Amino acid sequence: MIYHYFFSVLIAALVSRAATASFAESCRSFSVKLADNNTPPGGIVEYVSAGTDLPLPYNDPSCNRPNQTVTADLCRIALDVSTSNLSSVVLELWLPRNWTGRFLATGNGGIDGCIKYEDLAYGAAHGFAVVGSNNGHNGTSGRAFYQNEDVVIDFSWRALHTIVEIGKNLTSRFYGYPHRTSYYLGCSLGGRQGINAADRFPGDFDGIVAGSPAVDFNNLVSWRASFFPLTGSYNSSEFITRAQWTGLIHDEILRQCDGIDGVWDGIIEDPTLCHFHPDPLACTTTAHKENCLSAVQIETVRRIFSPLLAGDGELIFPAMQPGSEDLAVERLYAGKPFSYSEDWFKYVVFDPSWNPAYFNLYDAETADALNPAEIRTWPSDLSAFHARGGKMITFHGQQDNQITSFNSIRFYDRLAAGGMQTGAEQMEAFFRFFRISGMFHCNTGPGAWVVGQGGGASAAGIPFARENNVLAALVAWVEDEIAPDTILGTKFVNDEVGRGIQMQRRHCRYPLRNTYIGGNASLPDSWMCL
Ligand SMILES: *[C@@H]1O[C@H](CO)[C@@H](O)[C@H](O)[C@H]1NC(C)=O
Ligand SMILES: *[C@@H]1O[C@H](CO)[C@@H](O)[C@H](O)[C@H]1NC(C)=O
Ligand SMILES: *[C@@H]1O[C@H](CO)[C@@H](O)[C@H](O)[C@H]1NC(C)=O
Ligand SMILES: *[C@@H]1O[C@H](CO)[C@@H](O)[C@H](O)[C@H]1NC(C)=O
Ligand SMILES: *[C@@H]1O[C@H](CO)[C@@H](O)[C@H](O)[C@H]1NC(C)=O
Ligand SMILES: *[C@@H]1O[C@H](CO)[C@@H](O)[C@H](O)[C@H]1NC(C)=O
Ligand SMILES: *[C@@H]1O[C@H](CO)[C@@H](O)[C@H](O)[C@H]1NC(C)=O
């Protein structure tokens, strides 16, 4: 009996070591040949074992990803493939030894050309063959767009579609059989990329997670550009200081709105119910003070929390939702140009002489009319994706400091009531939108924000289960037809997994909202989706 057990373990260990050796060997000898039968120059094909801290020395320093810890044995393929005679895409395809037959593509952020290595590691750790790219240029600046429409086309849609085609092809050749199911995971610009793919290439993915999506992209760029002329420069006399935003104004917003959901916890479950009035903060004398707002400042605050409208009163972009001040001060309200908008106007819409201090409605109109490389991403109909059985999960932080979450409501309502003419029931069959209370842009925040949205440090703290994790929920929906009703979010103490859970909350799918029903508010059963 004992011998028998000993030998089984020994044999299992030997088999597993042999499998590792042959996996590493088949990786090293894998020959990357693309459609034209050429191996792209400068490619990397290497075996990476679990636990490696992979150095990324040639990655653009502005991407701030000097290395990446890899937690699964995998075959890493990095290639620079041309997309036109004036443009190319750097892709990384990570093929785990323990493959589930699932394929996953990852997205980008801002106007970045930055590969999200943490999302590659996250996908590989859960058995996906996972691909990501620099979206056609390197680094966080938009300079590469200037007078090169091909780079803009890559950024708009071509880079993602290209890496999906190549990625699926190499995946199949590497393992000897094709993927069974195909997924996408991205947030912010990456959310836009996912929705754009569902619209433009409905066959690319069976399931898409599109977080905090940068849809209606041209108008989003304008909305973000509108803050600098509105707040004025950080050194101007009427500038609203960080202390005023994070103390005075945020406190007053909570005083007016935090209790609406039934609990005073610093988290506004549904900011659409918060109709904030800044007037109680007005200074009673004309003297400028830190603990009150001048008449000009009151007007600035009022405009920040109002929709951006064109001259004819038509909506350009919805208002910022109240509650996000603590982080919005870092960029949108910082009294400085918002770099992504500045670069877009300088290098895509106009030219480098464009001055962000004078952004105006004409600029907004020009950008939207130009719609460079058809980047807008504002479909009113995703029925082709739906008809193929595609499933979409979107989510949006209710304290998003960079893209107002009201825009995701606008997008959902447009799909439901507009082009698809389906109504809520048919939407539910393929498209679900979760409002993540207490979350800033894509991650972090005072609420239960960890939902498996990417490979940040906290993702490892929650189980890869459909109840807790948006990617696992998507897999269950696509493969087992179990549609997600809620997503259980987790907040770790100090956002450190090792310090244990501070609170959890089940986030509701729109249009339902979370309402307190009694008990310990840090526990999910104390809330209900109504
Ligand atoms: C991959 O691409 C090559 C070259 O175009 C093609 O011959 C092959 O059939 C493709 N394989 C798969 C699985 O798509
Ligand atoms: C990886 O990068 C982090 C900073 O991002 C640094 O602290 C760490 O030392 C680096 N590790 C290696 C092996 O380069
Ligand atoms: C690049 O390709 C386009 C057609 O796609 C062609 O018109 C142009 O001449 C090419 N430019 C160069 C520099 O080869
Ligand atoms: C391979 O993945 C399965 C689930 O997908 C998991 O149960 C198993 O432990 C993994 N094996 C290794 C060696 O990682
Ligand atoms: C981006 O950087 C990679 C190195 O990581 C390089 O191979 C590639 O040529 C660069 N792409 C562009 C468009 O500069
Ligand atoms: C504010 O700072 C900018 C440079 O950052 C400078 O050009 C401008 O003159 C300053 N304005 C005032 C009122 O100090
Ligand atoms: C409420 O639940 C949280 C999270 O489990 C826990 O840390 C806290 O101690 C509970 N509070 C009370 C009063 O039981």
PDB file of N, CA and C in Angstrom, residues 56-68 90 92 107-119 132-142 155 340:
ATOM      1  N   LEU A  56      11.481  43.851 -18.202  1.00  0.00           N
ATOM      2  CA  LEU A  56      10.968  44.367 -19.474  1.00  0.00           C
ATOM      3  C   LEU A  56      11.743  45.629 -19.845  1.00  0.00           C
ATOM      4  N   PRO A  57      13.049  45.480 -20.092  1.00  0.00           N
ATOM      5  CA  PRO A  57      13.929  46.648 -20.203  1.00  0.00           C
ATOM      6  C   PRO A  57      13.634  47.541 -21.409  1.00  0.00           C
ATOM      7  N   TYR A  58      13.096  46.945 -22.498  1.00  0.00           N
ATOM      8  CA  TYR A  58      12.883  47.743 -23.706  1.00  0.00           C
ATOM      9  C   TYR A  58      11.509  48.378 -23.707  1.00  0.00           C
ATOM     10  N   ASN A  59      10.703  48.091 -22.670  1.00  0.00           N
ATOM     11  CA  ASN A  59       9.372  48.670 -22.611  1.00  0.00           C
ATOM     12  C   ASN A  59       9.499  50.168 -22.312  1.00  0.00           C
ATOM     13  N   ASP A  60       8.714  50.997 -23.002  1.00  0.00           N
ATOM     14  CA  ASP A  60       8.827  52.443 -22.840  1.00  0.00           C
ATOM     15  C   ASP A  60       8.711  52.831 -21.362  1.00  0.00           C
ATOM     16  N   PRO A  61       9.668  53.613 -20.846  1.00  0.00           N
ATOM     17  CA  PRO A  61       9.656  53.944 -19.411  1.00  0.00           C
ATOM     18  C   PRO A  61       8.372  54.645 -18.965  1.00  0.00           C
ATOM     19  N   SER A  62       7.728  55.415 -19.870  1.00  0.00           N
ATOM     20  CA  SER A  62       6.509  56.118 -19.448  1.00  0.00           C
ATOM     21  C   SER A  62       5.372  55.142 -19.145  1.00  0.00           C
ATOM     22  N   CYS A  63       5.506  53.913 -19.621  1.00  0.00           N
ATOM     23  CA  CYS A  63       4.483  52.904 -19.310  1.00  0.00           C
ATOM     24  C   CYS A  63       4.591  52.407 -17.869  1.00  0.00           C
ATOM     25  N   ASN A  64       5.716  52.687 -17.244  1.00  0.00           N
ATOM     26  CA  ASN A  64       5.892  52.386 -15.824  1.00  0.00           C
ATOM     27  C   ASN A  64       5.662  50.913 -15.508  1.00  0.00           C
ATOM     28  N   ARG A  65       6.168  50.064 -16.362  1.00  0.00           N
ATOM     29  CA  ARG A  65       6.077  48.628 -16.118  1.00  0.00           C
ATOM     30  C   ARG A  65       7.453  48.015 -16.381  1.00  0.00           C
ATOM     31  N   PRO A  66       8.374  48.186 -15.445  1.00  0.00           N
ATOM     32  CA  PRO A  66       9.755  47.716 -15.675  1.00  0.00           C
ATOM     33  C   PRO A  66       9.892  46.198 -15.600  1.00  0.00           C
ATOM     34  N   ASN A  67       8.947  45.542 -15.006  1.00  0.00           N
ATOM     35  CA  ASN A  67       9.017  44.079 -14.858  1.00  0.00           C
ATOM     36  C   ASN A  67       7.629  43.549 -14.513  1.00  0.00           C
ATOM     37  N   GLN A  68       7.485  42.238 -14.615  1.00  0.00           N
ATOM     38  CA  GLN A  68       6.184  41.628 -14.296  1.00  0.00           C
ATOM     39  C   GLN A  68       6.405  40.246 -13.687  1.00  0.00           C
ATOM     40  N   VAL A  90       3.289  45.994 -31.589  1.00  0.00           N
ATOM     41  CA  VAL A  90       4.063  45.051 -30.784  1.00  0.00           C
ATOM     42  C   VAL A  90       3.067  44.220 -29.990  1.00  0.00           C
ATOM     43  N   GLU A  92       2.291  40.729 -27.458  1.00  0.00           N
ATOM     44  CA  GLU A  92       2.805  39.683 -26.563  1.00  0.00           C
ATOM     45  C   GLU A  92       1.723  38.628 -26.447  1.00  0.00           C
ATOM     46  N   GLY A 107      -6.805  44.811 -23.247  1.00  0.00           N
ATOM     47  CA  GLY A 107      -6.840  46.137 -23.841  1.00  0.00           C
ATOM     48  C   GLY A 107      -5.834  47.107 -23.254  1.00  0.00           C
ATOM     49  N   ASN A 108      -6.007  48.370 -23.614  1.00  0.00           N
ATOM     50  CA  ASN A 108      -5.066  49.421 -23.220  1.00  0.00           C
ATOM     51  C   ASN A 108      -5.794  50.497 -22.427  1.00  0.00           C
ATOM     52  N   GLY A 109      -5.096  51.619 -22.168  1.00  0.00           N
ATOM     53  CA  GLY A 109      -5.724  52.692 -21.394  1.00  0.00           C
ATOM     54  C   GLY A 109      -5.348  54.056 -21.951  1.00  0.00           C
ATOM     55  N   GLY A 110      -6.107  55.079 -21.564  1.00  0.00           N
ATOM     56  CA  GLY A 110      -5.772  56.455 -21.945  1.00  0.00           C
ATOM     57  C   GLY A 110      -5.596  56.605 -23.444  1.00  0.00           C
ATOM     58  N   ILE A 111      -4.500  57.260 -23.861  1.00  0.00           N
ATOM     59  CA  ILE A 111      -4.125  57.217 -25.275  1.00  0.00           C
ATOM     60  C   ILE A 111      -2.822  56.434 -25.377  1.00  0.00           C
ATOM     61  N   ASP A 112      -2.694  55.472 -24.478  1.00  0.00           N
ATOM     62  CA  ASP A 112      -1.466  54.709 -24.308  1.00  0.00           C
ATOM     63  C   ASP A 112      -1.112  53.830 -25.472  1.00  0.00           C
ATOM     64  N   GLY A 113       0.180  53.620 -25.582  1.00  0.00           N
ATOM     65  CA  GLY A 113       0.706  52.456 -26.231  1.00  0.00           C
ATOM     66  C   GLY A 113       1.440  51.658 -25.170  1.00  0.00           C
ATOM     67  N   CYS A 114       0.699  51.121 -24.219  1.00  0.00           N
ATOM     68  CA  CYS A 114       1.312  50.364 -23.125  1.00  0.00           C
ATOM     69  C   CYS A 114       0.648  48.997 -23.004  1.00  0.00           C
ATOM     70  N   ILE A 115       1.451  47.965 -23.091  1.00  0.00           N
ATOM     71  CA  ILE A 115       0.942  46.614 -22.877  1.00  0.00           C
ATOM     72  C   ILE A 115       0.655  46.456 -21.389  1.00  0.00           C
ATOM     73  N   LYS A 116      -0.516  45.928 -21.049  1.00  0.00           N
ATOM     74  CA  LYS A 116      -0.832  45.694 -19.643  1.00  0.00           C
ATOM     75  C   LYS A 116      -0.321  44.314 -19.245  1.00  0.00           C
ATOM     76  N   TYR A 117       0.940  44.269 -18.903  1.00  0.00           N
ATOM     77  CA  TYR A 117       1.572  42.986 -18.563  1.00  0.00           C
ATOM     78  C   TYR A 117       0.886  42.313 -17.379  1.00  0.00           C
ATOM     79  N   GLU A 118       0.345  43.133 -16.456  1.00  0.00           N
ATOM     80  CA  GLU A 118      -0.330  42.549 -15.298  1.00  0.00           C
ATOM     81  C   GLU A 118      -1.574  41.769 -15.725  1.00  0.00           C
ATOM     82  N   ASP A 119      -2.217  42.219 -16.804  1.00  0.00           N
ATOM     83  CA  ASP A 119      -3.392  41.492 -17.292  1.00  0.00           C
ATOM     84  C   ASP A 119      -2.984  40.222 -18.044  1.00  0.00           C
ATOM     85  N   GLY A 132      -1.812  40.636 -25.736  1.00  0.00           N
ATOM     86  CA  GLY A 132      -1.959  42.076 -25.511  1.00  0.00           C
ATOM     87  C   GLY A 132      -1.027  42.804 -26.457  1.00  0.00           C
ATOM     88  N   SER A 133      -1.223  44.104 -26.615  1.00  0.00           N
ATOM     89  CA  SER A 133      -0.351  44.840 -27.542  1.00  0.00           C
ATOM     90  C   SER A 133      -0.108  46.261 -27.071  1.00  0.00           C
ATOM     91  N   ASN A 134       0.799  46.927 -27.770  1.00  0.00           N
ATOM     92  CA  ASN A 134       1.049  48.349 -27.501  1.00  0.00           C
ATOM     93  C   ASN A 134       0.056  49.228 -28.266  1.00  0.00           C
ATOM     94  N   ASN A 135      -0.929  48.621 -28.887  1.00  0.00           N
ATOM     95  CA  ASN A 135      -1.989  49.346 -29.601  1.00  0.00           C
ATOM     96  C   ASN A 135      -1.436  50.257 -30.698  1.00  0.00           C
ATOM     97  N   GLY A 136      -0.232  49.965 -31.158  1.00  0.00           N
ATOM     98  CA  GLY A 136       0.287  50.649 -32.339  1.00  0.00           C
ATOM     99  C   GLY A 136       1.331  51.731 -32.108  1.00  0.00           C
ATOM    100  N   HIS A 137       1.542  52.106 -30.867  1.00  0.00           N
ATOM    101  CA  HIS A 137       2.639  53.046 -30.588  1.00  0.00           C
ATOM    102  C   HIS A 137       3.137  52.804 -29.173  1.00  0.00           C
ATOM    103  N   ASN A 138       4.278  53.384 -28.845  1.00  0.00           N
ATOM    104  CA  ASN A 138       4.899  53.127 -27.541  1.00  0.00           C
ATOM    105  C   ASN A 138       4.751  54.318 -26.603  1.00  0.00           C
ATOM    106  N   GLY A 139       4.460  54.050 -25.362  1.00  0.00           N
ATOM    107  CA  GLY A 139       4.465  55.095 -24.338  1.00  0.00           C
ATOM    108  C   GLY A 139       3.131  55.805 -24.200  1.00  0.00           C
ATOM    109  N   THR A 140       3.061  56.741 -23.265  1.00  0.00           N
ATOM    110  CA  THR A 140       1.789  57.369 -22.906  1.00  0.00           C
ATOM    111  C   THR A 140       1.497  58.643 -23.697  1.00  0.00           C
ATOM    112  N   SER A 141       2.432  59.098 -24.496  1.00  0.00           N
ATOM    113  CA  SER A 141       2.206  60.314 -25.281  1.00  0.00           C
ATOM    114  C   SER A 141       1.465  60.000 -26.584  1.00  0.00           C
ATOM    115  N   GLY A 142       0.817  61.018 -27.135  1.00  0.00           N
ATOM    116  CA  GLY A 142       0.125  60.856 -28.409  1.00  0.00           C
ATOM    117  C   GLY A 142       0.934  61.347 -29.596  1.00  0.00           C
ATOM    118  N   PHE A 155      -4.761  52.440 -33.310  1.00  0.00           N
ATOM    119  CA  PHE A 155      -5.256  52.786 -31.977  1.00  0.00           C
ATOM    120  C   PHE A 155      -6.771  52.639 -31.901  1.00  0.00           C
ATOM    121  N   TYR A 340      -4.202  63.556 -21.979  1.00  0.00           N
ATOM    122  CA  TYR A 340      -4.755  62.729 -23.060  1.00  0.00           C
ATOM    123  C   TYR A 340      -5.555  63.589 -24.037  1.00  0.00           C
TER     124      TYR A 340
END
